[in-house]
Amino acid sequence: MITETQLTEYFQKFGKIVKLSVRRPANPNNHRNRAPKVGFVNFADPKSAASVLKTPYHFINCKSIGVKACDSWHQPGAQQQDVDKAEEDETLEQTPPPASILNLNDDCLEQICKHLHLRDQIQFARTCQRFRDVFEMISKIEYKKLILEEVQSLTLWQLRDFLQIAGPHVETLMGTISSRKSKRVGEFLGTYCINVKTVTIDTTRFKPLFLKKFLQRMKCITELELHDVNLTDRCVDVLKKLTNLKILRVPRNCGLTGKYIEQLCGVQELSLYGCGGIQSTALVEICKSLTGLRILDIKLCEGLGTAAFQGIAKNCRNLETLKMSCYSAQYECIAKLPKLKNLELFAEELLRSQIFSELATHQAHQLESLKLNAAHWINYKNTVNIAQLKKLKILCCPQNESLVDGTLEEFSELTELEEINVKGCTNFTSESLLHLLRKCLKLKRVNITRCKQLADQFVLETCKVLRKQQRKEPLLIFANRSGINRFIFEVSERS
């Protein structure tokens, strides 16, 4: 066993030691749970630490001891000797050799640094103050958007040095915080990325204290997305200090009930997608408090009842986009929202017919987008009601066997239509779709993916229709895995 005295005698050869400590297992006799021995040496002079780090392994009493730079805040600069040497070289009176990198101007140094891997860029910035300034200039452009997976291979020491330089210039932060040393990584990001505006984090486990340290200095955040990060209501309480927050997305966090979200009064877009714990009473309070709410996503929130939808209709006077799942509750009242423009309905079972009649009554001259992810909702009455939405620009009704020729003929009355999605619908013919193309002159996108009944002849007929219409903008057709095996172009007739 190597004692602290022996360690002190050995390492003081390199310089004056300020502090030396060794962590040993609590019970050295328990071989099963014996922890590895770890020691810390703090030198008074950074050059002393640099001398030790030049050799990765040292031998004391014929036993090998590995040494590496500590990731603590007070770690001496292991590259300090190189820094001093580089700065001395710059001050030498004699002419440096022609190949010296210090002879290059900053533009050349920037080009060199850009072609280095991130680890080498960090090493480059450590060399001298001039190189550090060059790397900082690059960071202002290259690292405005920081993807966390790109820095996972860095040591904590390298990550800290990188964020000290690049962190203040990061505006968008996204990715997963690795579970390995996540607390320290979160602290580094929270300390240095002080000007970030958009944060998107997924599959990271957040606790209130960790979230608080992570967001401690990010006062400029306007958009925050925390996807499947095990959030609880106490975590949401931490967000109150983000006074500039406009967009909050917290999908797939089943531990949320909706409590405290009503305190985030400045939020204009809120996504609670997949948060099964959201309660109706909490959502009503959210709608009352967030008076500027324009976009709301409550898909797959199974706990919501009729009271929740009534609260939305009554209090969300500025809501323009609503995405929701339809369960057994009565939800047709949402058709009365005064500024509703975009509506997305998801249902595992039948949609209530009342929603279509209410939309025809209240949204005929306002609704611009209607997306229906549900099966077996199409019948004559519902189709006629949809056809009355004269301002509709986007209509999506994929995977529906009930969509037939008569349905598309009714939809052809939607003369403002710019996009239609009939993906996976196989019970209509090409004639009815061509009829819709002739009537809806503003169509720009048509999705017929997996429509096996549409063959090459449909392409030829479509080309003829487009020539007659003399459209100013092209028509984009998505035909993957449809019955169209090849495209045939007629080049003999050109308009």
mmCIF file of C-alpha atoms in Angstrom, residues 11-381:
data_model
loop_
_atom_site.group_PDB
_atom_site.id
_atom_site.type_symbol
_atom_site.label_atom_id
_atom_site.label_comp_id
_atom_site.label_asym_id
_atom_site.label_seq_id
_atom_site.Cartn_x
_atom_site.Cartn_y
_atom_site.Cartn_z
ATOM 1 C CA PHE A 11 5.178 14.479 -6.323
ATOM 2 C CA GLN A 12 6.924 17.316 -4.491
ATOM 3 C CA LYS A 13 9.858 16.670 -6.819
ATOM 4 C CA PHE A 14 7.796 18.402 -9.498
ATOM 5 C CA GLY A 15 6.939 21.465 -7.424
ATOM 6 C CA LYS A 16 5.297 22.813 -4.307
ATOM 7 C CA ILE A 17 2.145 20.895 -3.303
ATOM 8 C CA VAL A 18 -0.787 22.903 -1.949
ATOM 9 C CA LYS A 19 -2.984 19.933 -1.111
ATOM 10 C CA LEU A 20 -2.794 16.161 -1.412
ATOM 11 C CA SER A 21 -5.632 13.805 -0.501
ATOM 12 C CA VAL A 22 -6.403 10.128 -1.056
ATOM 13 C CA ARG A 23 -9.817 8.492 -1.074
ATOM 14 C CA ARG A 24 -9.748 4.929 0.196
ATOM 15 C CA PRO A 25 -12.559 2.360 0.574
ATOM 16 C CA ALA A 26 -14.601 2.658 3.774
ATOM 17 C CA ASN A 27 -14.032 -1.027 4.539
ATOM 18 C CA PRO A 28 -10.689 -2.151 3.030
ATOM 19 C CA ASN A 29 -11.228 -5.716 4.273
ATOM 20 C CA ASN A 30 -14.386 -6.141 2.187
ATOM 21 C CA HIS A 31 -12.898 -7.282 -1.125
ATOM 22 C CA ARG A 32 -16.308 -7.493 -2.755
ATOM 23 C CA ASN A 33 -17.133 -3.810 -2.461
ATOM 24 C CA ARG A 34 -13.631 -2.431 -2.437
ATOM 25 C CA ALA A 35 -13.591 0.879 -4.339
ATOM 26 C CA PRO A 36 -10.609 1.949 -6.483
ATOM 27 C CA LYS A 37 -8.132 4.247 -4.740
ATOM 28 C CA VAL A 38 -8.280 7.792 -6.059
ATOM 29 C CA GLY A 39 -6.049 10.691 -5.110
ATOM 30 C CA PHE A 40 -5.907 14.421 -5.832
ATOM 31 C CA VAL A 41 -2.783 16.592 -5.987
ATOM 32 C CA ASN A 42 -3.023 20.382 -6.238
ATOM 33 C CA PHE A 43 0.185 22.210 -7.132
ATOM 34 C CA ALA A 44 0.951 25.844 -6.407
ATOM 35 C CA ASP A 45 2.374 26.341 -9.919
ATOM 36 C CA PRO A 46 0.493 25.193 -13.073
ATOM 37 C CA LYS A 47 3.847 24.320 -14.665
ATOM 38 C CA SER A 48 4.384 21.674 -12.016
ATOM 39 C CA ALA A 49 1.089 20.012 -12.914
ATOM 40 C CA ALA A 50 2.025 20.188 -16.591
ATOM 41 C CA SER A 51 5.274 18.367 -15.862
ATOM 42 C CA VAL A 52 3.438 15.549 -14.108
ATOM 43 C CA LEU A 53 0.886 15.191 -16.912
ATOM 44 C CA LYS A 54 3.589 14.745 -19.534
ATOM 45 C CA THR A 55 3.890 11.141 -18.345
ATOM 46 C CA PRO A 56 0.588 9.228 -18.068
ATOM 47 C CA TYR A 57 1.978 6.662 -15.624
ATOM 48 C CA HIS A 58 4.367 7.065 -12.675
ATOM 49 C CA PHE A 59 5.991 4.348 -10.519
ATOM 50 C CA ILE A 60 6.085 4.610 -6.750
ATOM 51 C CA ASN A 61 7.409 1.658 -4.744
ATOM 52 C CA CYS A 62 7.369 -0.384 -7.957
ATOM 53 C CA LYS A 63 3.633 0.222 -8.374
ATOM 54 C CA SER A 64 2.144 1.971 -11.403
ATOM 55 C CA ILE A 65 -0.027 5.037 -10.802
ATOM 56 C CA GLY A 66 -1.971 6.668 -13.644
ATOM 57 C CA VAL A 67 -2.385 10.458 -13.679
ATOM 58 C CA LYS A 68 -4.762 12.672 -15.639
ATOM 59 C CA ALA A 69 -6.064 16.220 -15.513
ATOM 60 C CA CYS A 70 -8.872 16.779 -13.040
ATOM 61 C CA ASP A 71 -12.126 18.194 -14.403
ATOM 62 C CA SER A 72 -12.664 20.445 -11.384
ATOM 63 C CA TRP A 73 -13.058 24.204 -11.712
ATOM 64 C CA HIS A 74 -9.612 24.877 -10.240
ATOM 65 C CA GLN A 75 -7.685 22.520 -12.488
ATOM 66 C CA PRO A 76 -4.335 24.072 -13.470
ATOM 67 C CA GLY A 77 -3.737 24.571 -17.186
ATOM 68 C CA ALA A 78 -1.857 21.475 -18.275
ATOM 69 C CA GLN A 79 -0.814 23.193 -21.476
ATOM 70 C CA GLN A 80 0.592 26.274 -19.741
ATOM 71 C CA GLN A 81 4.196 25.500 -20.660
ATOM 72 C CA ASP A 82 3.255 25.378 -24.332
ATOM 73 C CA VAL A 83 1.334 28.638 -23.908
ATOM 74 C CA ASP A 84 4.328 30.376 -22.368
ATOM 75 C CA LYS A 85 6.619 29.058 -25.081
ATOM 76 C CA ALA A 86 4.305 30.186 -27.876
ATOM 77 C CA GLU A 87 3.985 33.654 -26.371
ATOM 78 C CA GLU A 88 7.765 33.887 -25.975
ATOM 79 C CA ASP A 89 8.210 32.916 -29.618
ATOM 80 C CA GLU A 90 5.969 35.778 -30.692
ATOM 81 C CA THR A 91 8.146 38.285 -28.798
ATOM 82 C CA LEU A 92 11.492 37.080 -30.123
ATOM 83 C CA GLU A 93 13.347 39.781 -32.042
ATOM 84 C CA GLN A 94 14.959 37.415 -34.558
ATOM 85 C CA THR A 95 12.976 36.560 -37.676
ATOM 86 C CA PRO A 96 11.004 33.313 -37.172
ATOM 87 C CA PRO A 97 11.424 30.544 -39.739
ATOM 88 C CA PRO A 98 9.242 30.906 -42.868
ATOM 89 C CA ALA A 99 7.150 27.844 -41.976
ATOM 90 C CA SER A 100 6.121 29.167 -38.567
ATOM 91 C CA ILE A 101 2.343 29.099 -38.106
ATOM 92 C CA LEU A 102 2.608 32.331 -36.180
ATOM 93 C CA ASN A 103 3.572 34.081 -39.422
ATOM 94 C CA LEU A 104 0.151 33.380 -40.921
ATOM 95 C CA ASN A 105 -2.563 36.018 -40.756
ATOM 96 C CA ASP A 106 -5.791 35.405 -38.851
ATOM 97 C CA ASP A 107 -7.777 34.542 -41.989
ATOM 98 C CA CYS A 108 -5.412 31.655 -42.731
ATOM 99 C CA LEU A 109 -5.525 30.513 -39.124
ATOM 100 C CA GLU A 110 -9.329 30.494 -39.276
ATOM 101 C CA GLN A 111 -9.259 28.238 -42.338
ATOM 102 C CA ILE A 112 -6.840 25.868 -40.627
ATOM 103 C CA CYS A 113 -8.901 25.760 -37.459
ATOM 104 C CA LYS A 114 -12.152 25.102 -39.359
ATOM 105 C CA HIS A 115 -10.710 21.900 -40.821
ATOM 106 C CA LEU A 116 -9.702 20.491 -37.435
ATOM 107 C CA HIS A 117 -11.780 18.087 -35.376
ATOM 108 C CA LEU A 118 -13.388 19.624 -32.294
ATOM 109 C CA ARG A 119 -10.837 18.104 -29.909
ATOM 110 C CA ASP A 120 -8.012 19.579 -31.984
ATOM 111 C CA GLN A 121 -9.776 22.938 -32.168
ATOM 112 C CA ILE A 122 -9.861 23.036 -28.373
ATOM 113 C CA GLN A 123 -6.152 22.172 -28.245
ATOM 114 C CA PHE A 124 -5.541 24.878 -30.850
ATOM 115 C CA ALA A 125 -7.352 27.462 -28.694
ATOM 116 C CA ARG A 126 -5.274 26.510 -25.636
ATOM 117 C CA THR A 127 -1.978 27.300 -27.383
ATOM 118 C CA CYS A 128 -1.991 31.085 -26.976
ATOM 119 C CA GLN A 129 -4.337 34.039 -26.675
ATOM 120 C CA ARG A 130 -4.166 34.773 -30.408
ATOM 121 C CA PHE A 131 -5.263 31.243 -31.309
ATOM 122 C CA ARG A 132 -7.985 31.432 -28.693
ATOM 123 C CA ASP A 133 -9.309 34.628 -30.317
ATOM 124 C CA VAL A 134 -9.283 32.927 -33.723
ATOM 125 C CA PHE A 135 -11.309 29.992 -32.390
ATOM 126 C CA GLU A 136 -13.761 32.392 -30.764
ATOM 127 C CA MET A 137 -14.335 34.109 -34.122
ATOM 128 C CA ILE A 138 -15.105 30.724 -35.674
ATOM 129 C CA SER A 139 -17.429 29.819 -32.801
ATOM 130 C CA LYS A 140 -19.621 32.850 -33.448
ATOM 131 C CA ILE A 141 -20.716 31.216 -36.713
ATOM 132 C CA GLU A 142 -19.962 27.492 -36.484
ATOM 133 C CA TYR A 143 -21.492 26.888 -33.064
ATOM 134 C CA LYS A 144 -24.601 29.031 -33.116
ATOM 135 C CA LYS A 145 -26.353 25.683 -33.174
ATOM 136 C CA LEU A 146 -24.866 23.147 -30.756
ATOM 137 C CA ILE A 147 -25.843 19.479 -31.044
ATOM 138 C CA LEU A 148 -24.963 17.744 -27.806
ATOM 139 C CA GLU A 149 -24.163 14.404 -29.448
ATOM 140 C CA GLU A 150 -21.232 16.126 -31.178
ATOM 141 C CA VAL A 151 -19.543 16.924 -27.853
ATOM 142 C CA GLN A 152 -20.273 13.694 -25.983
ATOM 143 C CA SER A 153 -16.793 12.321 -26.686
ATOM 144 C CA LEU A 154 -15.121 15.286 -24.965
ATOM 145 C CA THR A 155 -13.769 15.001 -21.455
ATOM 146 C CA LEU A 156 -15.333 17.305 -18.891
ATOM 147 C CA TRP A 157 -12.187 19.402 -18.949
ATOM 148 C CA GLN A 158 -12.340 19.780 -22.743
ATOM 149 C CA LEU A 159 -16.092 20.473 -22.634
ATOM 150 C CA ARG A 160 -15.595 23.194 -20.054
ATOM 151 C CA ASP A 161 -12.862 24.885 -22.118
ATOM 152 C CA PHE A 162 -14.988 24.618 -25.263
ATOM 153 C CA LEU A 163 -18.080 26.140 -23.618
ATOM 154 C CA GLN A 164 -16.054 28.937 -22.047
ATOM 155 C CA ILE A 165 -15.250 30.108 -25.578
ATOM 156 C CA ALA A 166 -18.213 28.982 -27.682
ATOM 157 C CA GLY A 167 -20.995 28.889 -25.074
ATOM 158 C CA PRO A 168 -21.878 32.611 -25.133
ATOM 159 C CA HIS A 169 -22.443 32.389 -28.916
ATOM 160 C CA VAL A 170 -24.775 29.357 -28.842
ATOM 161 C CA GLU A 171 -28.336 30.295 -29.808
ATOM 162 C CA THR A 172 -29.783 26.812 -30.373
ATOM 163 C CA LEU A 173 -29.072 23.855 -28.087
ATOM 164 C CA MET A 174 -30.405 20.409 -28.900
ATOM 165 C CA GLY A 175 -29.803 16.717 -28.256
ATOM 166 C CA THR A 176 -29.479 14.349 -25.327
ATOM 167 C CA ILE A 177 -27.425 15.010 -22.213
ATOM 168 C CA SER A 178 -25.462 11.817 -21.668
ATOM 169 C CA SER A 179 -26.235 10.046 -18.400
ATOM 170 C CA ARG A 180 -22.497 9.824 -17.801
ATOM 171 C CA LYS A 181 -21.600 12.821 -15.616
ATOM 172 C CA SER A 182 -24.856 14.502 -16.644
ATOM 173 C CA LYS A 183 -24.881 16.776 -13.585
ATOM 174 C CA ARG A 184 -21.557 18.377 -14.434
ATOM 175 C CA VAL A 185 -22.453 18.668 -18.118
ATOM 176 C CA GLY A 186 -25.756 20.335 -17.177
ATOM 177 C CA GLU A 187 -23.927 22.794 -14.920
ATOM 178 C CA PHE A 188 -21.431 23.675 -17.654
ATOM 179 C CA LEU A 189 -24.199 24.279 -20.184
ATOM 180 C CA GLY A 190 -26.197 26.339 -17.697
ATOM 181 C CA THR A 191 -23.165 28.448 -16.773
ATOM 182 C CA TYR A 192 -21.803 29.286 -20.218
ATOM 183 C CA CYS A 193 -24.718 29.075 -22.704
ATOM 184 C CA ILE A 194 -26.239 32.269 -21.380
ATOM 185 C CA ASN A 195 -27.565 33.627 -24.689
ATOM 186 C CA VAL A 196 -29.302 30.497 -25.951
ATOM 187 C CA LYS A 197 -32.805 31.100 -27.304
ATOM 188 C CA THR A 198 -33.967 27.626 -28.353
ATOM 189 C CA VAL A 199 -33.444 24.480 -26.268
ATOM 190 C CA THR A 200 -34.563 20.998 -27.345
ATOM 191 C CA ILE A 201 -33.612 18.148 -25.020
ATOM 192 C CA ASP A 202 -34.880 14.567 -25.216
ATOM 193 C CA THR A 203 -34.560 11.297 -23.256
ATOM 194 C CA THR A 204 -32.665 12.914 -20.395
ATOM 195 C CA ARG A 205 -33.828 12.379 -16.824
ATOM 196 C CA PHE A 206 -34.491 15.770 -15.202
ATOM 197 C CA LYS A 207 -34.993 16.340 -11.505
ATOM 198 C CA PRO A 208 -36.012 19.779 -10.194
ATOM 199 C CA LEU A 209 -32.543 20.673 -8.856
ATOM 200 C CA PHE A 210 -30.814 19.471 -12.028
ATOM 201 C CA LEU A 211 -33.251 21.436 -14.200
ATOM 202 C CA LYS A 212 -32.711 24.524 -12.064
ATOM 203 C CA LYS A 213 -28.920 24.364 -12.497
ATOM 204 C CA PHE A 214 -29.289 23.650 -16.200
ATOM 205 C CA LEU A 215 -31.520 26.700 -16.782
ATOM 206 C CA GLN A 216 -29.951 28.914 -14.109
ATOM 207 C CA ARG A 217 -28.510 31.559 -16.466
ATOM 208 C CA MET A 218 -30.467 30.899 -19.681
ATOM 209 C CA LYS A 219 -32.646 33.976 -19.316
ATOM 210 C CA CYS A 220 -33.044 34.517 -23.077
ATOM 211 C CA ILE A 221 -34.867 31.250 -23.824
ATOM 212 C CA THR A 222 -37.954 31.805 -25.971
ATOM 213 C CA GLU A 223 -38.486 28.189 -27.091
ATOM 214 C CA LEU A 224 -38.099 25.149 -24.813
ATOM 215 C CA GLU A 225 -38.812 21.516 -25.674
ATOM 216 C CA LEU A 226 -38.222 18.754 -23.131
ATOM 217 C CA HIS A 227 -39.213 15.468 -24.758
ATOM 218 C CA ASP A 228 -39.627 12.392 -22.557
ATOM 219 C CA VAL A 229 -37.380 13.685 -19.766
ATOM 220 C CA ASN A 230 -39.406 12.428 -16.781
ATOM 221 C CA LEU A 231 -40.709 15.884 -15.830
ATOM 222 C CA THR A 232 -42.863 16.369 -12.748
ATOM 223 C CA ASP A 233 -44.950 19.346 -11.635
ATOM 224 C CA ARG A 234 -42.082 20.526 -9.418
ATOM 225 C CA CYS A 235 -39.862 20.727 -12.502
ATOM 226 C CA VAL A 236 -42.404 22.980 -14.218
ATOM 227 C CA ASP A 237 -42.286 25.303 -11.220
ATOM 228 C CA VAL A 238 -38.620 25.971 -12.087
ATOM 229 C CA LEU A 239 -39.634 27.427 -15.465
ATOM 230 C CA LYS A 240 -41.264 30.479 -13.883
ATOM 231 C CA LYS A 241 -37.962 32.373 -14.073
ATOM 232 C CA LEU A 242 -37.903 32.093 -17.872
ATOM 233 C CA THR A 243 -39.702 35.369 -18.414
ATOM 234 C CA ASN A 244 -39.116 35.391 -22.198
ATOM 235 C CA LEU A 245 -40.539 31.905 -22.788
ATOM 236 C CA LYS A 246 -43.036 31.875 -25.678
ATOM 237 C CA ILE A 247 -43.015 28.241 -26.814
ATOM 238 C CA LEU A 248 -43.157 25.291 -24.395
ATOM 239 C CA ARG A 249 -43.277 21.694 -25.574
ATOM 240 C CA VAL A 250 -43.184 18.913 -22.971
ATOM 241 C CA PRO A 251 -44.351 15.814 -24.889
ATOM 242 C CA ARG A 252 -44.314 12.290 -23.437
ATOM 243 C CA ASN A 253 -43.930 13.367 -19.795
ATOM 244 C CA CYS A 254 -46.526 11.232 -18.057
ATOM 245 C CA GLY A 255 -45.669 12.617 -14.616
ATOM 246 C CA LEU A 256 -47.178 16.017 -15.412
ATOM 247 C CA THR A 257 -50.684 16.844 -14.187
ATOM 248 C CA GLY A 258 -50.687 20.417 -15.541
ATOM 249 C CA LYS A 259 -50.064 22.094 -12.199
ATOM 250 C CA TYR A 260 -47.962 25.302 -12.303
ATOM 251 C CA ILE A 261 -48.177 25.615 -16.111
ATOM 252 C CA GLU A 262 -50.809 28.316 -15.648
ATOM 253 C CA GLN A 263 -48.084 30.480 -14.059
ATOM 254 C CA LEU A 264 -46.214 30.683 -17.389
ATOM 255 C CA CYS A 265 -48.404 33.501 -18.609
ATOM 256 C CA GLY A 266 -46.258 34.505 -21.595
ATOM 257 C CA VAL A 267 -46.485 31.125 -23.364
ATOM 258 C CA GLN A 268 -48.107 31.321 -26.803
ATOM 259 C CA GLU A 269 -47.526 27.728 -27.944
ATOM 260 C CA LEU A 270 -48.015 24.737 -25.637
ATOM 261 C CA SER A 271 -47.584 21.039 -26.451
ATOM 262 C CA LEU A 272 -48.722 18.434 -23.927
ATOM 263 C CA TYR A 273 -48.649 15.613 -26.471
ATOM 264 C CA GLY A 274 -48.687 12.197 -24.808
ATOM 265 C CA CYS A 275 -48.896 13.589 -21.241
ATOM 266 C CA GLY A 276 -51.476 11.113 -19.999
ATOM 267 C CA GLY A 277 -51.528 12.579 -16.496
ATOM 268 C CA ILE A 278 -52.926 15.978 -17.509
ATOM 269 C CA GLN A 279 -56.165 16.663 -15.634
ATOM 270 C CA SER A 280 -59.204 18.546 -16.957
ATOM 271 C CA THR A 281 -59.227 21.015 -14.056
ATOM 272 C CA ALA A 282 -55.572 21.882 -14.614
ATOM 273 C CA LEU A 283 -56.091 22.403 -18.349
ATOM 274 C CA VAL A 284 -59.008 24.746 -17.688
ATOM 275 C CA GLU A 285 -56.778 26.839 -15.398
ATOM 276 C CA ILE A 286 -54.090 26.868 -18.082
ATOM 277 C CA CYS A 287 -56.586 28.176 -20.641
ATOM 278 C CA LYS A 288 -57.729 30.899 -18.255
ATOM 279 C CA SER A 289 -54.195 32.129 -17.508
ATOM 280 C CA LEU A 290 -52.522 31.811 -20.917
ATOM 281 C CA THR A 291 -54.617 34.436 -22.645
ATOM 282 C CA GLY A 292 -52.152 34.763 -25.535
ATOM 283 C CA LEU A 293 -52.149 31.032 -26.350
ATOM 284 C CA ARG A 294 -52.229 30.516 -30.135
ATOM 285 C CA ILE A 295 -51.180 26.852 -30.537
ATOM 286 C CA LEU A 296 -52.247 23.949 -28.302
ATOM 287 C CA ASP A 297 -51.420 20.247 -28.707
ATOM 288 C CA ILE A 298 -53.280 17.846 -26.392
ATOM 289 C CA LYS A 299 -53.121 14.671 -28.448
ATOM 290 C CA LEU A 300 -53.013 11.425 -26.437
ATOM 291 C CA CYS A 301 -54.043 13.136 -23.194
ATOM 292 C CA GLU A 302 -56.421 10.399 -22.098
ATOM 293 C CA GLY A 303 -57.460 12.037 -18.843
ATOM 294 C CA LEU A 304 -59.297 14.963 -20.422
ATOM 295 C CA GLY A 305 -63.094 15.092 -20.232
ATOM 296 C CA THR A 306 -65.891 17.293 -21.518
ATOM 297 C CA ALA A 307 -65.045 20.051 -19.006
ATOM 298 C CA ALA A 308 -61.571 20.431 -20.533
ATOM 299 C CA PHE A 309 -62.930 21.042 -24.046
ATOM 300 C CA GLN A 310 -65.546 23.428 -22.725
ATOM 301 C CA GLY A 311 -62.765 25.337 -20.951
ATOM 302 C CA ILE A 312 -60.800 25.570 -24.195
ATOM 303 C CA ALA A 313 -63.814 26.874 -26.129
ATOM 304 C CA LYS A 314 -64.645 29.420 -23.444
ATOM 305 C CA ASN A 315 -61.202 30.791 -22.542
ATOM 306 C CA CYS A 316 -58.855 30.367 -25.526
ATOM 307 C CA ARG A 317 -60.078 33.376 -27.480
ATOM 308 C CA ASN A 318 -56.811 33.718 -29.462
ATOM 309 C CA LEU A 319 -56.270 30.036 -30.245
ATOM 310 C CA GLU A 320 -55.483 29.457 -33.936
ATOM 311 C CA THR A 321 -54.172 25.864 -33.966
ATOM 312 C CA LEU A 322 -55.602 22.952 -31.968
ATOM 313 C CA LYS A 323 -54.354 19.354 -32.071
ATOM 314 C CA MET A 324 -56.408 16.930 -29.998
ATOM 315 C CA SER A 325 -57.402 13.315 -29.493
ATOM 316 C CA CYS A 326 -61.068 12.426 -29.473
ATOM 317 C CA TYR A 327 -62.238 9.966 -26.858
ATOM 318 C CA SER A 328 -65.670 9.520 -25.285
ATOM 319 C CA ALA A 329 -65.977 13.150 -24.165
ATOM 320 C CA GLN A 330 -68.112 15.734 -25.942
ATOM 321 C CA TYR A 331 -65.671 17.964 -27.800
ATOM 322 C CA GLU A 332 -67.687 19.565 -30.626
ATOM 323 C CA CYS A 333 -67.814 22.845 -28.673
ATOM 324 C CA ILE A 334 -64.249 23.599 -29.840
ATOM 325 C CA ALA A 335 -65.740 24.501 -33.248
ATOM 326 C CA LYS A 336 -66.853 27.774 -31.654
ATOM 327 C CA LEU A 337 -63.286 29.035 -31.110
ATOM 328 C CA PRO A 338 -63.359 32.540 -32.639
ATOM 329 C CA LYS A 339 -59.895 32.472 -34.287
ATOM 330 C CA LEU A 340 -59.465 28.787 -35.107
ATOM 331 C CA LYS A 341 -57.609 28.209 -38.394
ATOM 332 C CA ASN A 342 -55.933 24.820 -38.037
ATOM 333 C CA LEU A 343 -57.570 21.739 -36.523
ATOM 334 C CA GLU A 344 -56.128 18.240 -36.178
ATOM 335 C CA LEU A 345 -58.299 15.430 -34.797
ATOM 336 C CA PHE A 346 -56.961 12.024 -33.814
ATOM 337 C CA ALA A 347 -59.269 9.166 -32.886
ATOM 338 C CA GLU A 348 -58.854 5.425 -32.471
ATOM 339 C CA GLU A 349 -62.598 5.023 -32.816
ATOM 340 C CA LEU A 350 -65.335 6.922 -34.669
ATOM 341 C CA LEU A 351 -65.395 10.716 -34.728
ATOM 342 C CA ARG A 352 -68.607 12.312 -33.511
ATOM 343 C CA SER A 353 -70.722 13.572 -36.434
ATOM 344 C CA GLN A 354 -71.613 16.668 -34.400
ATOM 345 C CA ILE A 355 -68.079 18.040 -34.822
ATOM 346 C CA PHE A 356 -68.524 18.288 -38.613
ATOM 347 C CA SER A 357 -71.904 20.010 -38.436
ATOM 348 C CA GLU A 358 -70.525 22.476 -35.853
ATOM 349 C CA LEU A 359 -67.497 23.222 -38.033
ATOM 350 C CA ALA A 360 -69.768 23.861 -41.024
ATOM 351 C CA THR A 361 -71.858 26.250 -38.885
ATOM 352 C CA HIS A 362 -69.076 28.221 -37.178
ATOM 353 C CA GLN A 363 -65.930 27.795 -39.308
ATOM 354 C CA ALA A 364 -67.184 27.830 -42.907
ATOM 355 C CA HIS A 365 -65.311 31.049 -43.739
ATOM 356 C CA GLN A 366 -62.324 30.742 -41.411
ATOM 357 C CA LEU A 367 -60.839 27.228 -41.035
ATOM 358 C CA GLU A 368 -57.792 26.759 -43.301
ATOM 359 C CA SER A 369 -56.445 23.343 -42.328
ATOM 360 C CA LEU A 370 -58.265 20.160 -41.312
ATOM 361 C CA LYS A 371 -56.340 16.951 -40.545
ATOM 362 C CA LEU A 372 -58.363 13.868 -39.639
ATOM 363 C CA ASN A 373 -56.402 10.872 -38.381
ATOM 364 C CA ALA A 374 -59.284 8.486 -37.822
ATOM 365 C CA ALA A 375 -60.932 5.588 -39.628
ATOM 366 C CA HIS A 376 -64.553 5.116 -40.719
ATOM 367 C CA TRP A 377 -65.645 8.709 -40.156
ATOM 368 C CA ILE A 378 -66.549 9.381 -43.792
ATOM 369 C CA ASN A 379 -70.219 9.333 -44.728
ATOM 370 C CA TYR A 380 -72.346 11.501 -46.983
ATOM 371 C CA LYS A 381 -73.440 13.890 -44.235
#
